[in-house]
Coordinates of C-alpha atoms and ligand atoms in Angstrom, one line a residue:
M1 CA 103.1 -214.3 15.1
D2 CA 99.2 -214.5 13.6
V3 CA 96.6 -215.1 16.1
K4 CA 95.6 -218.4 14.6
K5 CA 99.6 -219.5 15.8
C6 CA 99.5 -218.3 19.2
G7 CA 96.4 -220.1 19.7
C8 CA 94.8 -216.2 21.1
S9 CA 91.8 -216.5 20.0
L10 CA 89.6 -216.8 23.3
T11 CA 87.7 -213.3 22.9
N12 CA 85.5 -212.2 26.0
K13 CA 84.9 -213.2 30.0
E14 CA 82.6 -216.5 28.4
Q15 CA 85.2 -218.1 27.0
M16 CA 87.7 -217.0 28.6
R17 CA 85.8 -218.4 32.2
K18 CA 85.8 -221.7 29.9
K19 CA 89.6 -222.2 31.6
S20 CA 90.3 -225.9 32.5
G21 CA 91.9 -225.3 35.6
P22 CA 94.2 -222.6 36.3
T23 CA 94.9 -222.7 32.7
F24 CA 93.8 -221.4 30.0
Q25 CA 93.2 -223.3 27.0
S26 CA 93.3 -222.0 23.2
T27 CA 90.0 -223.0 20.6
E28 CA 92.4 -223.3 18.0
K29 CA 93.8 -226.9 16.7
N30 CA 97.0 -225.7 15.7
V31 CA 98.1 -224.3 18.8
T32 CA 100.8 -227.3 19.0
E33 CA 102.6 -225.5 16.0
D34 CA 104.1 -223.4 18.3
A35 CA 105.4 -225.0 21.9
Q36 CA 106.9 -221.8 23.1
T37 CA 104.0 -219.8 22.7
E38 CA 101.6 -223.0 23.6
N39 CA 103.5 -222.9 27.2
V40 CA 102.9 -219.1 27.1
M41 CA 99.5 -219.1 27.1
T42 CA 98.5 -221.7 29.5
N43 CA 100.6 -219.3 32.2
L44 CA 98.7 -216.2 31.8
S45 CA 96.6 -216.7 34.7
N46 CA 100.1 -217.1 36.1
A47 CA 101.7 -214.3 34.6
Y48 CA 102.3 -210.7 36.0
A49 CA 102.8 -207.4 33.9
S50 CA 106.6 -207.8 35.1
D51 CA 106.4 -210.3 32.8
L52 CA 106.0 -209.0 29.8
L53 CA 108.6 -207.0 28.0
P54 CA 111.1 -205.6 29.1
S55 CA 111.6 -207.9 30.5
K56 CA 113.7 -211.1 30.2
D57 CA 112.3 -213.9 27.7
G58 CA 109.4 -211.7 27.6
K59 CA 108.9 -211.3 24.2
D60 CA 106.6 -214.3 23.9
L61 CA 104.2 -213.6 26.5
T62 CA 104.1 -210.3 25.0
N63 CA 103.1 -210.9 22.5
C64 CA 100.0 -213.4 23.3
F65 CA 99.1 -210.9 26.0
L66 CA 98.3 -208.1 23.0
L67 CA 97.0 -210.5 20.6
Q68 CA 94.7 -211.4 23.3
V69 CA 93.8 -207.8 23.9
V70 CA 93.4 -206.9 19.7
N71 CA 91.6 -210.5 19.7
I72 CA 89.2 -208.5 22.5
L73 CA 88.9 -205.4 20.5
L74 CA 87.9 -207.2 17.9
H75 CA 85.2 -209.2 19.4
Y76 CA 84.1 -205.4 20.2
I77 CA 84.2 -203.8 16.5
K78 CA 82.1 -206.6 15.6
K79 CA 79.5 -206.0 18.1
S80 CA 80.1 -202.5 17.4
F81 CA 78.4 -202.8 14.3
D82 CA 76.2 -205.3 14.6
V83 CA 72.8 -203.1 14.4
K84 CA 70.8 -206.3 16.4
S85 CA 73.3 -205.9 18.9
K86 CA 72.6 -203.9 22.2
I87 CA 74.5 -200.4 22.1
L88 CA 74.7 -200.0 25.9
D89 CA 74.7 -202.4 29.0
F90 CA 73.2 -199.7 31.8
H91 CA 74.7 -199.6 35.4
H92 CA 74.3 -196.9 37.1
P93 CA 77.0 -195.3 39.0
H94 CA 76.5 -197.1 42.1
Q95 CA 76.3 -200.0 40.5
L96 CA 79.8 -199.9 39.5
L97 CA 81.2 -198.4 41.8
E98 CA 79.6 -201.6 44.1
G99 CA 80.8 -203.8 40.8
L100 CA 79.5 -206.1 38.6
D101 CA 79.8 -210.2 38.3
G102 CA 83.5 -209.9 39.1
F103 CA 84.3 -206.5 37.3
N104 CA 85.7 -205.0 40.4
L105 CA 86.8 -201.1 39.4
Q106 CA 88.9 -200.7 42.9
L107 CA 92.5 -200.5 42.8
S108 CA 94.2 -203.1 45.2
D109 CA 98.2 -203.1 46.6
H110 CA 98.9 -205.9 44.6
P111 CA 99.5 -207.0 41.0
E112 CA 96.5 -208.7 39.1
S113 CA 97.5 -211.4 36.5
L114 CA 97.3 -210.9 32.9
E115 CA 94.6 -213.2 32.4
Q116 CA 92.6 -210.8 35.3
L117 CA 93.5 -207.6 33.1
L118 CA 91.7 -209.5 29.7
V119 CA 88.9 -210.0 32.2
D120 CA 89.1 -206.8 33.3
C121 CA 89.6 -205.4 29.5
T122 CA 86.8 -207.5 28.2
D123 CA 84.5 -205.7 31.1
T124 CA 85.0 -202.1 30.5
L125 CA 84.5 -202.6 27.2
K126 CA 80.9 -204.4 27.9
Y127 CA 79.6 -201.9 30.5
G128 CA 80.9 -199.5 28.0
V129 CA 78.9 -197.3 25.4
K130 CA 79.4 -198.6 21.9
T131 CA 79.7 -195.1 19.7
G132 CA 80.4 -196.7 16.7
H133 CA 76.9 -198.5 16.6
P134 CA 74.7 -197.7 13.9
H135 CA 72.0 -196.4 16.1
Y136 CA 74.2 -194.2 18.2
F137 CA 73.1 -190.6 17.1
N138 CA 74.2 -188.6 20.7
Q139 CA 76.4 -186.8 20.1
L140 CA 78.8 -184.7 17.7
S141 CA 81.6 -187.0 17.0
S142 CA 80.4 -190.5 17.1
G143 CA 81.0 -193.8 14.3
L144 CA 84.3 -196.0 14.6
D145 CA 86.5 -195.7 11.8
V146 CA 88.7 -198.6 11.5
V147 CA 92.2 -196.8 9.7
G148 CA 91.6 -194.1 11.9
L149 CA 91.5 -196.7 14.7
A150 CA 94.5 -198.1 13.5
G151 CA 96.1 -194.4 12.7
E152 CA 95.3 -194.5 17.3
W153 CA 96.6 -198.0 18.4
L154 CA 99.9 -196.8 16.3
T155 CA 100.2 -193.8 17.7
A156 CA 99.7 -195.1 21.5
T157 CA 102.2 -197.7 20.8
A158 CA 105.2 -194.8 19.5
N159 CA 103.8 -193.0 22.3
T160 CA 105.5 -189.7 21.7
N161 CA 105.6 -186.3 22.0
M162 CA 104.8 -183.2 20.1
F163 CA 107.0 -180.9 20.8
T164 CA 110.0 -181.2 18.7
Y165 CA 110.9 -182.7 15.7
E166 CA 114.1 -184.4 17.5
I167 CA 110.9 -186.7 19.3
A168 CA 108.8 -186.4 16.8
P169 CA 109.7 -186.2 13.3
V170 CA 107.2 -187.7 10.9
F171 CA 104.5 -186.3 13.2
T172 CA 105.5 -182.5 12.9
V173 CA 105.3 -183.3 9.5
M174 CA 102.5 -185.2 9.0
E175 CA 101.1 -181.8 11.3
M176 CA 102.7 -179.4 9.3
I177 CA 101.2 -180.9 5.8
L178 CA 97.3 -181.5 7.4
L179 CA 97.7 -177.6 8.1
K180 CA 98.2 -176.7 4.9
K181 CA 95.7 -178.7 3.6
M182 CA 93.1 -177.1 5.9
Y183 CA 94.3 -174.0 5.5
E184 CA 94.0 -174.0 1.5
I185 CA 90.4 -175.5 2.3
I186 CA 89.5 -172.6 4.2
G187 CA 90.9 -170.6 0.9
W188 CA 93.7 -168.9 3.3
Q189 CA 98.0 -168.9 1.1
E190 CA 100.1 -170.8 3.5
K191 CA 102.5 -168.3 4.1
E192 CA 99.8 -166.5 5.5
A193 CA 98.9 -169.0 7.9
D194 CA 99.6 -171.0 10.8
G195 CA 97.9 -173.3 13.0
I196 CA 98.2 -175.9 15.6
F197 CA 95.9 -179.2 17.0
A198 CA 94.3 -178.9 20.0
P199 CA 92.9 -180.9 22.9
G200 CA 89.5 -180.4 21.8
G201 CA 87.6 -177.4 20.0
S202 CA 87.0 -175.6 23.7
I203 CA 90.7 -175.0 23.7
A204 CA 90.9 -174.4 19.9
N205 CA 88.5 -171.7 20.9
L206 CA 90.2 -170.7 24.0
Y207 CA 93.2 -170.4 21.8
G208 CA 91.2 -168.1 19.3
I209 CA 90.7 -165.8 21.2
L210 CA 93.7 -165.9 23.8
V211 CA 95.9 -164.5 20.5
A212 CA 92.6 -162.0 19.1
R213 CA 93.3 -160.3 22.5
Y214 CA 97.3 -160.9 22.3
K215 CA 97.0 -159.7 18.9
Q216 CA 95.1 -156.3 20.2
Y217 CA 97.2 -156.5 23.2
P218 CA 101.1 -157.8 23.4
E219 CA 101.9 -156.3 26.9
I220 CA 99.3 -158.5 27.6
K221 CA 101.9 -161.5 28.2
R222 CA 103.6 -159.5 30.5
Q223 CA 102.2 -157.3 32.1
G224 CA 98.6 -159.3 32.1
M225 CA 95.2 -157.7 32.6
T226 CA 96.1 -154.9 34.8
A227 CA 97.7 -153.3 31.0
L228 CA 93.8 -153.5 29.3
P229 CA 91.0 -151.7 29.4
C230 CA 87.7 -153.1 29.7
I231 CA 87.5 -155.6 26.9
V232 CA 84.7 -157.5 26.1
L233 CA 83.5 -160.4 23.1
L234 CA 80.8 -160.4 21.0
V235 CA 78.9 -164.7 20.7
S236 CA 76.3 -165.3 19.6
E237 CA 73.8 -166.7 21.6
Q238 CA 73.4 -170.1 20.0
G239 CA 77.7 -170.5 20.2
H240 CA 79.0 -172.6 21.9
Y241 CA 79.8 -172.6 26.1
S242 CA 83.8 -172.3 25.6
V243 CA 83.3 -169.2 24.3
K244 CA 82.6 -168.1 28.1
K245 CA 84.5 -170.8 29.9
A246 CA 87.4 -169.1 27.9
A247 CA 86.7 -165.7 29.5
A248 CA 86.8 -167.4 32.4
I249 CA 90.2 -168.7 31.8
L250 CA 91.8 -165.9 30.3
G251 CA 90.5 -163.1 32.9
I252 CA 88.1 -161.6 30.9
G253 CA 85.5 -162.7 33.0
T254 CA 81.9 -164.1 32.0
D255 CA 80.2 -160.8 32.0
N256 CA 82.1 -159.5 29.5
V257 CA 81.3 -161.9 27.1
I258 CA 78.0 -160.6 25.1
E259 CA 75.5 -162.4 23.2
V260 CA 73.9 -161.6 20.4
K261 CA 70.6 -162.6 19.3
C262 CA 69.9 -164.9 16.8
D263 CA 67.2 -165.6 14.2
E264 CA 64.2 -168.2 14.8
R265 CA 67.0 -170.8 13.2
G266 CA 69.7 -170.2 15.2
K267 CA 71.8 -167.6 13.2
M268 CA 73.3 -164.5 15.1
I269 CA 71.5 -161.1 13.5
P270 CA 74.5 -159.1 12.3
A271 CA 71.9 -155.8 13.0
E272 CA 71.7 -157.0 16.5
L273 CA 75.7 -157.4 16.7
E274 CA 76.8 -154.0 15.3
K275 CA 74.1 -152.9 17.9
N276 CA 75.9 -154.8 20.6
I277 CA 79.1 -153.2 19.9
L278 CA 77.7 -149.5 19.7
Q279 CA 76.5 -150.0 23.0
A280 CA 79.3 -151.3 24.9
K281 CA 81.5 -148.7 23.0
T282 CA 79.1 -146.4 24.8
K283 CA 79.3 -147.9 28.4
G284 CA 83.1 -147.8 27.8
Q285 CA 83.7 -151.6 27.1
T286 CA 86.3 -152.4 24.4
P287 CA 85.1 -155.0 21.9
F288 CA 87.8 -156.7 20.9
C289 CA 86.5 -159.7 19.1
V290 CA 83.8 -162.0 17.5
T291 CA 83.2 -165.5 17.4
A292 CA 81.0 -166.4 14.7
T293 CA 79.8 -170.1 14.3
A294 CA 79.8 -172.2 11.6
G295 CA 77.4 -175.1 12.6
T296 CA 76.0 -174.5 15.9
T297 CA 75.6 -176.6 19.1
V298 CA 72.1 -178.0 19.4
F299 CA 70.7 -176.5 15.9
G300 CA 73.5 -176.7 13.1
A301 CA 73.0 -173.2 12.6
F302 CA 75.3 -171.3 9.9
D303 CA 75.9 -167.6 11.3
P304 CA 76.4 -165.5 8.0
L305 CA 79.9 -165.1 8.0
H306 CA 80.5 -162.5 5.0
D307 CA 78.1 -160.1 7.3
I308 CA 79.7 -160.8 10.2
A309 CA 83.4 -159.6 8.5
D310 CA 82.3 -156.9 7.5
I311 CA 81.4 -155.5 10.8
C312 CA 84.8 -156.6 12.5
E313 CA 86.6 -154.9 9.6
T314 CA 84.1 -151.7 10.0
H315 CA 85.3 -151.9 13.7
G316 CA 88.6 -153.8 13.7
L317 CA 88.4 -156.7 15.1
W318 CA 89.5 -160.0 15.4
M319 CA 87.1 -162.6 13.4
H320 CA 87.1 -165.9 15.0
V321 CA 84.7 -168.7 13.4
D322 CA 84.1 -171.8 15.5
A323 CA 83.9 -174.6 13.4
A324 CA 83.9 -177.2 15.7
W325 CA 81.3 -178.7 14.2
G326 CA 80.3 -177.5 10.8
G327 CA 84.1 -177.9 9.3
G328 CA 84.1 -180.7 7.5
L329 CA 81.5 -179.4 5.2
L330 CA 84.6 -177.8 3.7
L331 CA 84.9 -180.5 2.1
S332 CA 81.7 -181.2 0.3
R333 CA 81.1 -179.5 -3.2
N334 CA 78.0 -179.6 -2.2
H335 CA 77.5 -177.9 1.1
A336 CA 80.5 -176.0 1.2
H337 CA 79.0 -172.6 1.1
K338 CA 77.0 -172.3 4.0
L339 CA 80.6 -171.8 5.1
S340 CA 81.1 -168.9 3.2
G341 CA 83.0 -166.2 4.5
I342 CA 84.9 -167.8 6.4
E343 CA 88.0 -167.3 4.5
R344 CA 88.0 -163.5 5.8
A345 CA 88.0 -165.1 9.4
N346 CA 91.2 -164.3 11.7
S347 CA 90.8 -167.3 13.5
V348 CA 88.8 -170.9 12.4
S349 CA 88.4 -174.0 15.0
W350 CA 87.9 -177.2 13.0
N351 CA 87.1 -180.4 14.5
P352 CA 88.2 -183.7 12.1
H353 CA 86.7 -185.6 14.9
K354 CA 83.4 -184.0 14.4
L355 CA 81.4 -185.1 10.7
M356 CA 85.3 -186.2 9.5
G357 CA 84.4 -189.3 11.9
V358 CA 88.3 -189.0 13.1
P359 CA 88.7 -190.6 15.9
L360 CA 88.6 -188.7 19.0
Q361 CA 90.4 -186.5 19.7
C362 CA 91.8 -184.6 16.4
S363 CA 90.9 -180.8 17.0
A364 CA 92.9 -178.1 15.6
I365 CA 93.5 -174.2 15.6
L366 CA 94.3 -172.1 12.8
I367 CA 95.1 -168.5 12.4
R368 CA 95.3 -166.2 9.4
E369 CA 98.9 -164.7 10.7
K370 CA 102.1 -166.9 10.8
G371 CA 103.9 -166.2 14.0
L372 CA 101.2 -164.8 15.7
L373 CA 100.7 -167.8 17.6
E374 CA 104.3 -168.7 18.7
A375 CA 104.8 -165.0 19.8
C376 CA 102.0 -164.9 21.9
N377 CA 102.7 -168.4 23.5
Q378 CA 106.7 -169.0 23.5
M379 CA 108.7 -169.1 26.5
R380 CA 111.7 -170.2 25.0
A381 CA 112.2 -173.3 27.5
G382 CA 115.6 -173.8 27.3
Y383 CA 115.5 -177.4 27.7
L384 CA 113.7 -178.2 25.0
F385 CA 113.6 -175.4 22.1
Q386 CA 117.6 -175.0 21.8
P387 CA 118.2 -172.8 18.3
D388 CA 121.2 -174.6 17.8
K389 CA 120.0 -177.9 17.6
L390 CA 121.5 -180.4 13.4
Y391 CA 117.8 -180.0 11.8
N392 CA 115.8 -176.8 11.0
V393 CA 114.1 -175.2 14.3
D394 CA 110.7 -174.3 12.8
F395 CA 109.4 -178.4 12.8
D396 CA 109.7 -177.3 16.5
T397 CA 106.2 -176.8 17.1
G398 CA 106.1 -176.9 20.8
D399 CA 106.7 -173.3 21.8
K400 CA 103.1 -172.8 19.6
T401 CA 101.1 -174.2 22.3
I402 CA 100.0 -173.2 25.7
Q403 CA 100.8 -177.1 26.9
C404 CA 104.1 -178.9 27.1
G405 CA 103.6 -181.8 26.6
R406 CA 101.3 -182.8 23.3
R407 CA 99.9 -185.9 22.0
V408 CA 99.9 -186.4 18.2
D409 CA 96.3 -186.8 17.1
V410 CA 97.2 -186.5 13.6
F411 CA 98.2 -189.3 12.2
K412 CA 95.0 -191.0 12.5
L413 CA 93.7 -188.1 10.1
W414 CA 96.6 -188.5 7.8
L415 CA 96.1 -192.2 7.6
M416 CA 92.2 -191.7 7.4
W417 CA 92.9 -189.3 4.3
K418 CA 95.2 -191.5 2.9
A419 CA 92.2 -194.4 2.9
K420 CA 89.3 -192.1 1.7
G421 CA 91.1 -188.8 -0.3
T422 CA 89.3 -185.8 -0.4
R423 CA 86.6 -187.3 -2.1
G424 CA 86.4 -189.9 0.4
F425 CA 85.5 -187.5 3.2
E426 CA 83.1 -185.9 0.8
A427 CA 81.4 -188.7 0.1
Q428 CA 81.1 -189.4 3.8
I429 CA 79.4 -186.1 4.5
N430 CA 78.0 -185.8 1.4
R431 CA 75.7 -188.7 2.7
Y432 CA 74.9 -187.3 6.3
M433 CA 73.7 -184.6 4.6
E434 CA 71.5 -186.9 2.4
L435 CA 70.0 -188.8 6.0
A436 CA 69.3 -185.7 7.6
K437 CA 66.9 -184.9 4.3
Y438 CA 65.3 -187.8 4.6
F439 CA 65.2 -188.1 8.1
Y440 CA 63.5 -184.3 7.9
K441 CA 60.6 -185.8 4.8
V442 CA 59.8 -188.8 7.2
L443 CA 59.4 -187.2 10.0
K444 CA 57.2 -184.4 8.0
K445 CA 54.7 -187.1 7.1
K446 CA 54.1 -187.9 11.4
D447 CA 51.6 -186.0 12.8
N448 CA 52.6 -187.7 16.0
F449 CA 56.2 -186.0 16.1
K450 CA 55.3 -183.2 16.9
L451 CA 55.0 -184.0 20.7
V452 CA 58.7 -184.2 20.8
F453 CA 58.5 -180.4 21.9
D454 CA 56.6 -181.0 25.2
A455 CA 58.3 -180.8 27.9
E456 CA 58.1 -184.2 29.5
I457 CA 58.4 -186.7 26.2
A458 CA 61.9 -186.5 25.1
P459 CA 63.8 -187.1 28.7
K460 CA 61.5 -189.7 29.3
I461 CA 61.6 -191.2 26.1
K462 CA 65.5 -191.4 26.1
A463 CA 65.5 -192.7 29.9
Q464 CA 63.7 -195.7 28.1
M465 CA 66.1 -196.0 25.2
V466 CA 69.1 -196.3 27.1
E467 CA 68.0 -198.9 30.0
A468 CA 67.1 -200.8 26.7
G469 CA 69.8 -199.9 24.7
T470 CA 68.8 -199.8 22.1
A471 CA 69.8 -196.1 20.6
M472 CA 71.1 -192.8 22.1
I473 CA 69.7 -190.0 20.7
N474 CA 70.5 -186.4 22.7
Y475 CA 67.6 -183.6 23.8
Q476 CA 67.9 -180.5 25.5
P477 CA 65.4 -177.9 26.1
C478 CA 65.5 -173.9 23.8
G479 CA 64.2 -170.9 24.7
D480 CA 60.2 -171.8 24.5
K481 CA 61.1 -174.9 22.9
V482 CA 61.9 -177.8 25.6
N483 CA 63.4 -180.8 26.1
F484 CA 63.1 -181.6 21.5
F485 CA 65.5 -184.6 20.4
R486 CA 69.0 -183.5 19.1
M487 CA 69.8 -185.9 15.8
V488 CA 73.4 -185.8 14.6
F489 CA 74.2 -187.2 11.4
S490 CA 78.0 -188.0 11.7
N491 CA 78.2 -191.7 12.5
P492 CA 79.7 -193.6 9.0
A493 CA 77.6 -197.0 10.1
T494 CA 74.1 -195.3 9.7
R495 CA 71.7 -195.6 7.4
R496 CA 68.5 -194.8 6.2
A497 CA 66.9 -197.8 7.7
D498 CA 68.8 -197.4 10.9
V499 CA 66.7 -193.4 10.9
D500 CA 64.1 -195.6 10.5
Y501 CA 65.2 -197.8 13.1
L502 CA 65.1 -194.7 15.4
I503 CA 61.7 -193.0 14.0
D504 CA 60.5 -196.5 15.3
E505 CA 61.9 -197.1 18.3
I506 CA 60.6 -193.0 19.6
E507 CA 57.0 -194.1 18.4
R508 CA 57.4 -197.4 20.4
L509 CA 58.7 -196.3 23.8
G510 CA 56.9 -193.0 23.2
K511 CA 53.1 -194.5 22.5
D512 CA 52.3 -195.1 26.3
L513 CA 53.5 -192.2 27.4
Ligands
ABU601 N1 81.6 -179.2 21.6 C1 80.6 -179.8 21.4 C2 80.7 -181.6 21.8 C3 79.2 -181.4 21.8 C4 78.3 -182.8 21.5 O1 79.0 -184.0 20.9 O2 76.8 -183.1 21.8

């Protein structure tokens, strides 16, 4: 059934409120073509979730309800890409908690009508942030890829679990194909590599450190930390906070994370790394892992991976590369050199939901040793991982993970790769780099932008920007550079005109401060 036939054309609350009496009128002329659906349509205000499939005769109502949802989403998608629309309609948390113009977030004991659910869907989007908007520069993950979105819809509809081939036959094979592609791009042989999609870069980094420790001390799995010496790990002072979080989770302790000094561009200084390793050994500590960063969160700096790999080899340390942000650059023949040496890493985190623009979430941990992930995490749950199944149980990948249930994050990436090809991703990423260059050039010519290093300016401009809903850009303090804007290019909708707009907007909002 298509949208017109169904007559499911109402797209927002205002239109929905144009209903006459208790019924829900369509704006389409040809709605009478399908009398049965018309009948269903007019009763959404009196229909409930219990009337949808799998209830008997729920098919037409289900069609109608879902097509209405699709209309709401399409309306939102179009607005997201409309540069003239606001990025957000900002409200304070207490306003949302108290309820806004009929949008009540509180839950009741009794079911609400399908019509009310549609209004709630519309309002949820209305008061949210349009992360696909061309002026959204706030996070490392941004943009709204339509094919990726279709992949996410399909994934939600399939609603399966990644732990076994048995219940996710296509998706588990797709995951293997994608992981193989990523190993090849890094420069590893398939037979020496392993991996899994994880719920975000922090968990991927946790995996890297977990496996590093298991490789060195396999007894940890049974005996715990009491069996180990005082182990320490190293990461640059600009590395992601998830490394410390992993140390806390794994019982290593945040005091046992050594922060290595960076140069003025935010890159780890190899001589400092070596010095810290030697100092730790002198103190009786046992370094076991170094996390290098390929694309730091604030400066976007790339640690010198070859130098770090040399030091790791000399001291017998596991080298993990956090390429959550910068991994996408491997797809660009112009920019992949920034990650030169990544092929020497023992493990790599790479988030396609950042530079590659895959809808959240999509993150991989890649390990340069087959079998290690499984040996580290395997518990052999008999009810899931029976060895005597009818198919090759190597495709039951669920025992490699620290989770049991695992969502399908791979399909949207696979579908986007089909849609763009490797070269399409390359073009997209090259464009971000060109925009960054353009942004830099424009700013360099402007004296007034020196002001953003002032302690108060960036938060004040951001506050006004959020209230106006015109653009979003993040800021942070860092060392002696307090509260400067962090410009992120990972939004496929952004053009040079949007960069110009942002600069003008910062100038406009900052003028009277
Ligand atoms: N995983 C770090 C993401 C940070 C950001 O988007 O700003």
